[in-house]
Short mmCIF file of C-alpha atoms in Angstrom, two decimals:
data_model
loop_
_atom_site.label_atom_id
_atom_site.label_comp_id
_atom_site.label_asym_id
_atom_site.label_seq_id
_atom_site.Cartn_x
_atom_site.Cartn_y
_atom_site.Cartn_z
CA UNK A 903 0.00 0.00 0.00
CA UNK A 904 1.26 3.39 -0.76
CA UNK A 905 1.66 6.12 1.62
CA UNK A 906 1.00 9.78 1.94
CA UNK A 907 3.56 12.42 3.24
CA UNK A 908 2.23 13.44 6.64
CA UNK A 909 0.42 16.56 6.78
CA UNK A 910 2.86 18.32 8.43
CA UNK A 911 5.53 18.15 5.26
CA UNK A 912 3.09 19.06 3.17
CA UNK A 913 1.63 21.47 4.51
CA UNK A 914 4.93 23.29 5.91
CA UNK A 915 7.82 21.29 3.89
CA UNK A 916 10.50 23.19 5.54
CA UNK A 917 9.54 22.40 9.19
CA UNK A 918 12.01 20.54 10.06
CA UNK A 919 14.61 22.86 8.90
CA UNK A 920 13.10 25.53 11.14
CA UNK A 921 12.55 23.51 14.26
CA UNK A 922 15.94 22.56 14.14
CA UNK A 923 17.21 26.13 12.87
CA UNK A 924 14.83 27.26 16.42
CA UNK A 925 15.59 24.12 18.94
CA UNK A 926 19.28 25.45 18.14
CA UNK A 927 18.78 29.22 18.99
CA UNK A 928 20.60 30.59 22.18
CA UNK A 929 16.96 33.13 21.66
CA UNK A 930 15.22 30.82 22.72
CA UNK A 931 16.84 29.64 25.84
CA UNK A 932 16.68 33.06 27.15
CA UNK A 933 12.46 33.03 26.13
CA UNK A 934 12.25 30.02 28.45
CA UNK A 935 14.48 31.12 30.63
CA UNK A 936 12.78 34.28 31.11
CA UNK A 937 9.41 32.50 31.77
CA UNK A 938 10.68 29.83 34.43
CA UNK A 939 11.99 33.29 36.59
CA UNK A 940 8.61 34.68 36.19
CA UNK A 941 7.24 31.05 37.09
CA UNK A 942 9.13 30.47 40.17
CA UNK A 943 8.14 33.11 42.60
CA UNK A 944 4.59 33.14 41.24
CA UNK A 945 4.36 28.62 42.38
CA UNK A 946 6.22 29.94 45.46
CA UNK A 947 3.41 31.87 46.74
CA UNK A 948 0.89 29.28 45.42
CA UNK A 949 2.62 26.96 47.07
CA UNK A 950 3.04 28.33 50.03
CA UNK A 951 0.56 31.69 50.04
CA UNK A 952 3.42 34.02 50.88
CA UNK A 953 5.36 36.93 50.11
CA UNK A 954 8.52 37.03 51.69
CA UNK A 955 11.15 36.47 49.93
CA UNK A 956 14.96 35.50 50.55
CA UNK A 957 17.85 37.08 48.24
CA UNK A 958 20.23 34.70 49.53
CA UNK A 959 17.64 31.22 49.10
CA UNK A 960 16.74 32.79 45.64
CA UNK A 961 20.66 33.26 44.40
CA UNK A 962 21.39 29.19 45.68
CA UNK A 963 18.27 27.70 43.56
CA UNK A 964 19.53 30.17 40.63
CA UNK A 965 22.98 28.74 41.46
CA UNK A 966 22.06 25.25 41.64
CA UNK A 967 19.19 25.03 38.64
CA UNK A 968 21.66 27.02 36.41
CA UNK A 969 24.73 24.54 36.82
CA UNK A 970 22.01 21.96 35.06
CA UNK A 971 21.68 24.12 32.22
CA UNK A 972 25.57 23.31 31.31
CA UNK A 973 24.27 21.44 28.40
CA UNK A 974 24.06 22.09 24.45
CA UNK A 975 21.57 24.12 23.49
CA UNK A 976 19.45 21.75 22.08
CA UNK A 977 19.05 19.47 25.29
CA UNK A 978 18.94 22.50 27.33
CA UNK A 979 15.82 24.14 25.02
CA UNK A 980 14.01 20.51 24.91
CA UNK A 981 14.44 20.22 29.07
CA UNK A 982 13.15 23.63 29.66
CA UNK A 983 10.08 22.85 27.23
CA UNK A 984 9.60 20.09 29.35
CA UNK A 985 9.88 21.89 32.89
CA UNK A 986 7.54 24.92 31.40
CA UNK A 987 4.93 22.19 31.49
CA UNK A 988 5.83 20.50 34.61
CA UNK A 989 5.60 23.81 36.34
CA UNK A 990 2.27 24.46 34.78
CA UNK A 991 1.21 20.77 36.00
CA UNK A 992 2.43 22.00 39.31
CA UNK A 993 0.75 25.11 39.45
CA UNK A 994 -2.91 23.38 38.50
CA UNK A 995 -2.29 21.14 41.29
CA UNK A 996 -1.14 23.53 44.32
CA UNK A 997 -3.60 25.88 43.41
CA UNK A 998 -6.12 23.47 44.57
CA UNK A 999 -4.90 22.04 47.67
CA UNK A 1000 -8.20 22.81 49.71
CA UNK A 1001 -10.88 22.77 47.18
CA UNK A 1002 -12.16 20.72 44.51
CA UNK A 1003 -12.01 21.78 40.11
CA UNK A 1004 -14.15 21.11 37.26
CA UNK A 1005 -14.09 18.64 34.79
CA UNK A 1006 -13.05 21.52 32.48
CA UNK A 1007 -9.85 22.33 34.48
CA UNK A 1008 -8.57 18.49 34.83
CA UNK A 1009 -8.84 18.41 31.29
CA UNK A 1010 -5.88 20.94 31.03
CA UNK A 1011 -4.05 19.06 33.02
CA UNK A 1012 -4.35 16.02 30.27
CA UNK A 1013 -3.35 18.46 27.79
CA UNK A 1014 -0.42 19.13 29.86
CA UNK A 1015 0.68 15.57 30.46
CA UNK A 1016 -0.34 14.75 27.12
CA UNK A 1017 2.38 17.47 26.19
CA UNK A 1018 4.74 15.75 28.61
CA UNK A 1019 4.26 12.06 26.89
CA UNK A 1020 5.16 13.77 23.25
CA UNK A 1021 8.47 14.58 24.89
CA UNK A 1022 9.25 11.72 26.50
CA UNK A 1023 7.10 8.70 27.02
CA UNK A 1024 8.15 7.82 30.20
CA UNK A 1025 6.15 10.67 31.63
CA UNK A 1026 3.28 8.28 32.05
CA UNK A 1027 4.41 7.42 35.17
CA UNK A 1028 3.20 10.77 36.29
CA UNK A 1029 -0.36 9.48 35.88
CA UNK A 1030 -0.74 7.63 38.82
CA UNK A 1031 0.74 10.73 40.70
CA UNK A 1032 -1.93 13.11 39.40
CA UNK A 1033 -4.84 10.73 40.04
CA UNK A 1034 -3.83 10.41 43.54
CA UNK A 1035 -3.60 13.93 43.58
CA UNK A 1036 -6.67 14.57 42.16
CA UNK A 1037 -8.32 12.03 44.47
CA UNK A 1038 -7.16 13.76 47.33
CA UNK A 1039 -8.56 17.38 46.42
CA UNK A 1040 -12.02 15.46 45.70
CA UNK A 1041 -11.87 15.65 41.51
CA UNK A 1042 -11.64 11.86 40.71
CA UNK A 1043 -14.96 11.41 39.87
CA UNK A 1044 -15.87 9.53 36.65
CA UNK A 1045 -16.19 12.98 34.82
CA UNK A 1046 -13.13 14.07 36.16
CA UNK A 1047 -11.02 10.60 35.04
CA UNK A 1048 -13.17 10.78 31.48
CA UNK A 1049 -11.85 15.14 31.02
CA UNK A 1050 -8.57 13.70 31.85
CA UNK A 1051 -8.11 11.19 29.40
CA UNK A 1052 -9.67 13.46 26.64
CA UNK A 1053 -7.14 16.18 27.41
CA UNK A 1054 -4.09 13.88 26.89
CA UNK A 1055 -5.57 11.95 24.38
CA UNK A 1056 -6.65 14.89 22.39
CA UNK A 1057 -2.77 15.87 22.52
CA UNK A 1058 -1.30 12.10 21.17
CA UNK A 1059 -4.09 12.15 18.15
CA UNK A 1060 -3.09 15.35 17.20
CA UNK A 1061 0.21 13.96 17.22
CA UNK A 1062 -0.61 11.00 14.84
CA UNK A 1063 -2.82 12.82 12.70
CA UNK A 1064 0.28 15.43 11.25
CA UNK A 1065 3.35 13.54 11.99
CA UNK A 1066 3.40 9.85 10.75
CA UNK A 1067 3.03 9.40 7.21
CA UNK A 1068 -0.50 8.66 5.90
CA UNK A 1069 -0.96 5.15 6.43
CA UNK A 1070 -0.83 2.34 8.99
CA UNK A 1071 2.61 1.73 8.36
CA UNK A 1072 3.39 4.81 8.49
CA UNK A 1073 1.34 5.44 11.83
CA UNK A 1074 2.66 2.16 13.39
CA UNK A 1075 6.06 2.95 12.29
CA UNK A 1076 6.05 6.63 13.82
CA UNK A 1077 3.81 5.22 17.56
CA UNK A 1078 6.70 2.23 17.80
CA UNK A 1079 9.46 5.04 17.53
CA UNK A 1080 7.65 7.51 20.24
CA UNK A 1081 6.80 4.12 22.60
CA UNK A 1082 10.72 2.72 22.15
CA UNK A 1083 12.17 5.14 24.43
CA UNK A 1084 10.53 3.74 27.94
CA UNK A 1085 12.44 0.63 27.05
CA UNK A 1086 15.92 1.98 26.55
CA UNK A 1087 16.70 2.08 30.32
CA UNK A 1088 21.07 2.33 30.20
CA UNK A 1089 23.14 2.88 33.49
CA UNK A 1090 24.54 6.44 33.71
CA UNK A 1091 28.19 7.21 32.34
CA UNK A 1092 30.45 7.13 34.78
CA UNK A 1093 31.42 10.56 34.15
CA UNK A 1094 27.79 11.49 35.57
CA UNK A 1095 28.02 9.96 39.01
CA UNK A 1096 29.48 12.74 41.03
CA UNK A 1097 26.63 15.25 39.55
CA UNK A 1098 23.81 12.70 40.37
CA UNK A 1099 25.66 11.73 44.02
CA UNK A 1100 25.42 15.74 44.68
CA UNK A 1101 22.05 15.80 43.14
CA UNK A 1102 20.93 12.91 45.19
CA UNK A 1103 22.00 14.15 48.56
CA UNK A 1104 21.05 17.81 47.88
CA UNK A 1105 16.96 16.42 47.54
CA UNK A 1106 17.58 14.38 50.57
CA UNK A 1107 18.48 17.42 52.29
CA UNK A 1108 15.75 19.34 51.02
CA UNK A 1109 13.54 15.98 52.45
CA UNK A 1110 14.87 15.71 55.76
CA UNK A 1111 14.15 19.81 55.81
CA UNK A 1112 10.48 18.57 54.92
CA UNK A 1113 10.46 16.60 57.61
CA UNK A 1114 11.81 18.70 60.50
CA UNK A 1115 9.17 21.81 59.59
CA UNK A 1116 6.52 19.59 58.45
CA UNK A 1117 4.50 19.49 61.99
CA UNK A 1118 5.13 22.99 62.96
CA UNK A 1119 3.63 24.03 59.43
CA UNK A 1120 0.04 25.36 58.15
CA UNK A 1121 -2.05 22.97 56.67
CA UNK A 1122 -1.84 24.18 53.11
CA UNK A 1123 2.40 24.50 53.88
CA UNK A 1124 2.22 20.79 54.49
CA UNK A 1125 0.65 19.55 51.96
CA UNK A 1126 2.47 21.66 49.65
CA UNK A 1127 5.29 20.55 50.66
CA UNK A 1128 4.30 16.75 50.26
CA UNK A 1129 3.21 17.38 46.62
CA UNK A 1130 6.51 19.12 46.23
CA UNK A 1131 8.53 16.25 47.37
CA UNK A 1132 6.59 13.35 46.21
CA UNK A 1133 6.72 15.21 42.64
CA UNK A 1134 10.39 16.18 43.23
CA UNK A 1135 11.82 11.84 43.88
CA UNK A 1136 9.04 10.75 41.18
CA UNK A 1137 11.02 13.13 38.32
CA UNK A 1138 14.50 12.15 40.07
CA UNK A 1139 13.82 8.49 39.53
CA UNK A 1140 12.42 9.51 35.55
CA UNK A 1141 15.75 10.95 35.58
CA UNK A 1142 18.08 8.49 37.18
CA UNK A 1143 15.96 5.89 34.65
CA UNK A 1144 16.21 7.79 31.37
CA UNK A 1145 17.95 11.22 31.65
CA UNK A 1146 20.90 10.20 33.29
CA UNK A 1147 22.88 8.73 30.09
CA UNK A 1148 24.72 10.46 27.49
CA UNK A 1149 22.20 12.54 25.56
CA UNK A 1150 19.23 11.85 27.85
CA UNK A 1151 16.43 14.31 28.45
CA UNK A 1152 17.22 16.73 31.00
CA UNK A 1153 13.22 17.85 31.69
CA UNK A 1154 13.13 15.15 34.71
CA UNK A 1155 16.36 16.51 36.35
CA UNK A 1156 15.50 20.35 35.64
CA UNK A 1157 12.09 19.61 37.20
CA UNK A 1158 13.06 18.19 39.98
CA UNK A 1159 15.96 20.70 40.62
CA UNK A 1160 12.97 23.58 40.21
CA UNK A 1161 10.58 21.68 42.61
CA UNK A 1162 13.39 21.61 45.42
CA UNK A 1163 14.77 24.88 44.51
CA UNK A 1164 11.01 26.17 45.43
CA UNK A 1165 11.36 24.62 48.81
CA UNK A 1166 14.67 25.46 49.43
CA UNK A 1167 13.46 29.20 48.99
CA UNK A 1168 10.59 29.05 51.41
CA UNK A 1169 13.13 27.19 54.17
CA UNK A 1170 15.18 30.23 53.83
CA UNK A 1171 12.62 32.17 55.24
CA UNK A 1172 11.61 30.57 57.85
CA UNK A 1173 13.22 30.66 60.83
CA UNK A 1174 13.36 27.00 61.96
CA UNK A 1175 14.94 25.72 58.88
CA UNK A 1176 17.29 28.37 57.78
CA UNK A 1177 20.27 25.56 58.65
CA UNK A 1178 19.74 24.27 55.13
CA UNK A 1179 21.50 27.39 53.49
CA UNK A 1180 24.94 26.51 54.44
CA UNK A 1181 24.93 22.89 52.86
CA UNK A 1182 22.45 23.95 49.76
CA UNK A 1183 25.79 26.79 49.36
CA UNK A 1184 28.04 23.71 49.41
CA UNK A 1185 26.37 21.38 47.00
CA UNK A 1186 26.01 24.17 44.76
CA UNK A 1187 29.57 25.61 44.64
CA UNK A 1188 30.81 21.94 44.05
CA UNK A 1189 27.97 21.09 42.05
CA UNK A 1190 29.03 24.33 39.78
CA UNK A 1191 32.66 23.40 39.99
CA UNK A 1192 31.85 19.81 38.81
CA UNK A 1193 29.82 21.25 35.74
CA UNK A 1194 32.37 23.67 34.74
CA UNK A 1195 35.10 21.45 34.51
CA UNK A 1196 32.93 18.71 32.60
CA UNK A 1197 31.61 21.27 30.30
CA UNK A 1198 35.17 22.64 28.93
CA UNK A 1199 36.65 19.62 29.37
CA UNK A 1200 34.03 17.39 27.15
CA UNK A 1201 32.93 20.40 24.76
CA UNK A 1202 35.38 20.95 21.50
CA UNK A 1203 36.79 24.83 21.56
CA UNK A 1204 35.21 25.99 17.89
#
């Protein structure tokens, strides 16, 4: 049977020229970056419903998040695309901590997750998360489940209907290579360890910080901060699964790093838990150091 071109290379033949020409663009980078600064404080005070702020917390997660971005500028725009989503999962969710959504709004969070699968595949594992989450704010009712499923779903048809080519080949060809990534679980190089070691033990600080404020917190603090943490491990263990190796994504570790950077900034202001700053300073100066001298030392001088 002969197939079609997919719609997409007819319709724009040069796509893939420009998505590449874009993916590539330093421009772009600073777009994204631009919108995760103006993302962070905003989930802060979702997350935790205040205003105070800490120069010092803020210039460690800036510290930390941007020793991640020490990658070439393609993984670096395709992780941030990635985290712009997770933090817009993120803010759906701790925006409604005490009270119940519509139908209408769980929907956007399919579309979101349904962005997060065409990235990487292995964000279905986030599923389960959600649901539990949704469960526990009292939207997991059967129209709740059924908006959910027609978000994402909406998103992977769209998918299939302008990317494969035009026939069942070409649409079995194209969902076998999106699907073959969850199966291509390597170890790590061994050049990575010491970055995910420091990684590692810098979000078991930030849990054991969780732990030793959680009682003495607010209601809507606490479970914040057990959506933040749960969410924080889940992506580490995405990462530590899939992003880890040589040309992984980097939207697992980059949204884990923002999720704990977010807590790290509201421990900084509060009085009880301000003991973090001194070891968050000392993962991040070696964490830096460890980047740096990777990044020269692996990347050819042009």
């Amino acid at each position: 049977m002969s197939s079609k071109p997919s719609i997409v290379s007819q319709l724009l033949p040069q796509l893939d020229a420009w998505w590449s020409l874009i993916i590539a663009s330093p421009w772009l980078i600073a777009i994204l970056l631009l919108f995760v600064v103006l993302s962070a404080k905003r989930h802060g005070e979702l997350a935790y419903g205040s205003t105070r702020s800490s120069v010092v917390g803020w210039l460690l997660m800036a510290l930390y998040f941007g020793a991640h971005l020490l990658l070439p500028v393609t993984e670096a725009s395709m992780g941030l695309l990635g985290l712009i989503l997770i933090i817009m999962l993120s803010d759906g969710i701790v925006s409604s901590l005490r009270h119940s959504r519509s139908p209408f709004f769980v929907h956007n969070l399919g579309v979101l997750l349904g962005g997060l699968l065409v990235l990487h595949p292995a964000s279905i594992l986030l599923y389960p998360f959600i649901l539990v989450k949704l469960r526990g704010i009292k939207s997991l009712s059967g129209r709740h489940v059924v908006a959910l499923l027609i978000g994402t779903i909406s998103i992977l048809l769209l998918a299939l209907m302008l990317f494969p080519e035009r026939s069942w080949e070409g649409v079995a060809s194209f969902v076998q290579r999106s699907v073959a990534p969850v199966i291509r679980v390597e170890l790590p190089d061994p050049s990575q360890w010491p970055s995910l070691v420091l990684d590692l033990l810098y979000l078991l600080l930030i849990t054991v910080a969780c732990f030793h404020c959680l009682r003495a917190s607010v209601v809507r603090v606490r479970l914040a901060m057990s959506f933040h943490l749960q969410l924080a491990w889940i992506l580490m263990l995405l990462h530590l699964l899939y992003g880890a190796k040589s040309g992984g994504p980097q939207l697992f570790i980059l949204g884990a790093i923002f999720i704990s950077g977010i807590m790290s900034v509201h421990f900084a202001t509060d009085r009880d838990s301000r003991w973090v700053i001194l070891p968050i300073a000392l993962f991040s100066i070696a964490l830096c150091a460890f980047k740096l001298w990777t990044y020269f030392h692996y990347t050819p001088l042009s």
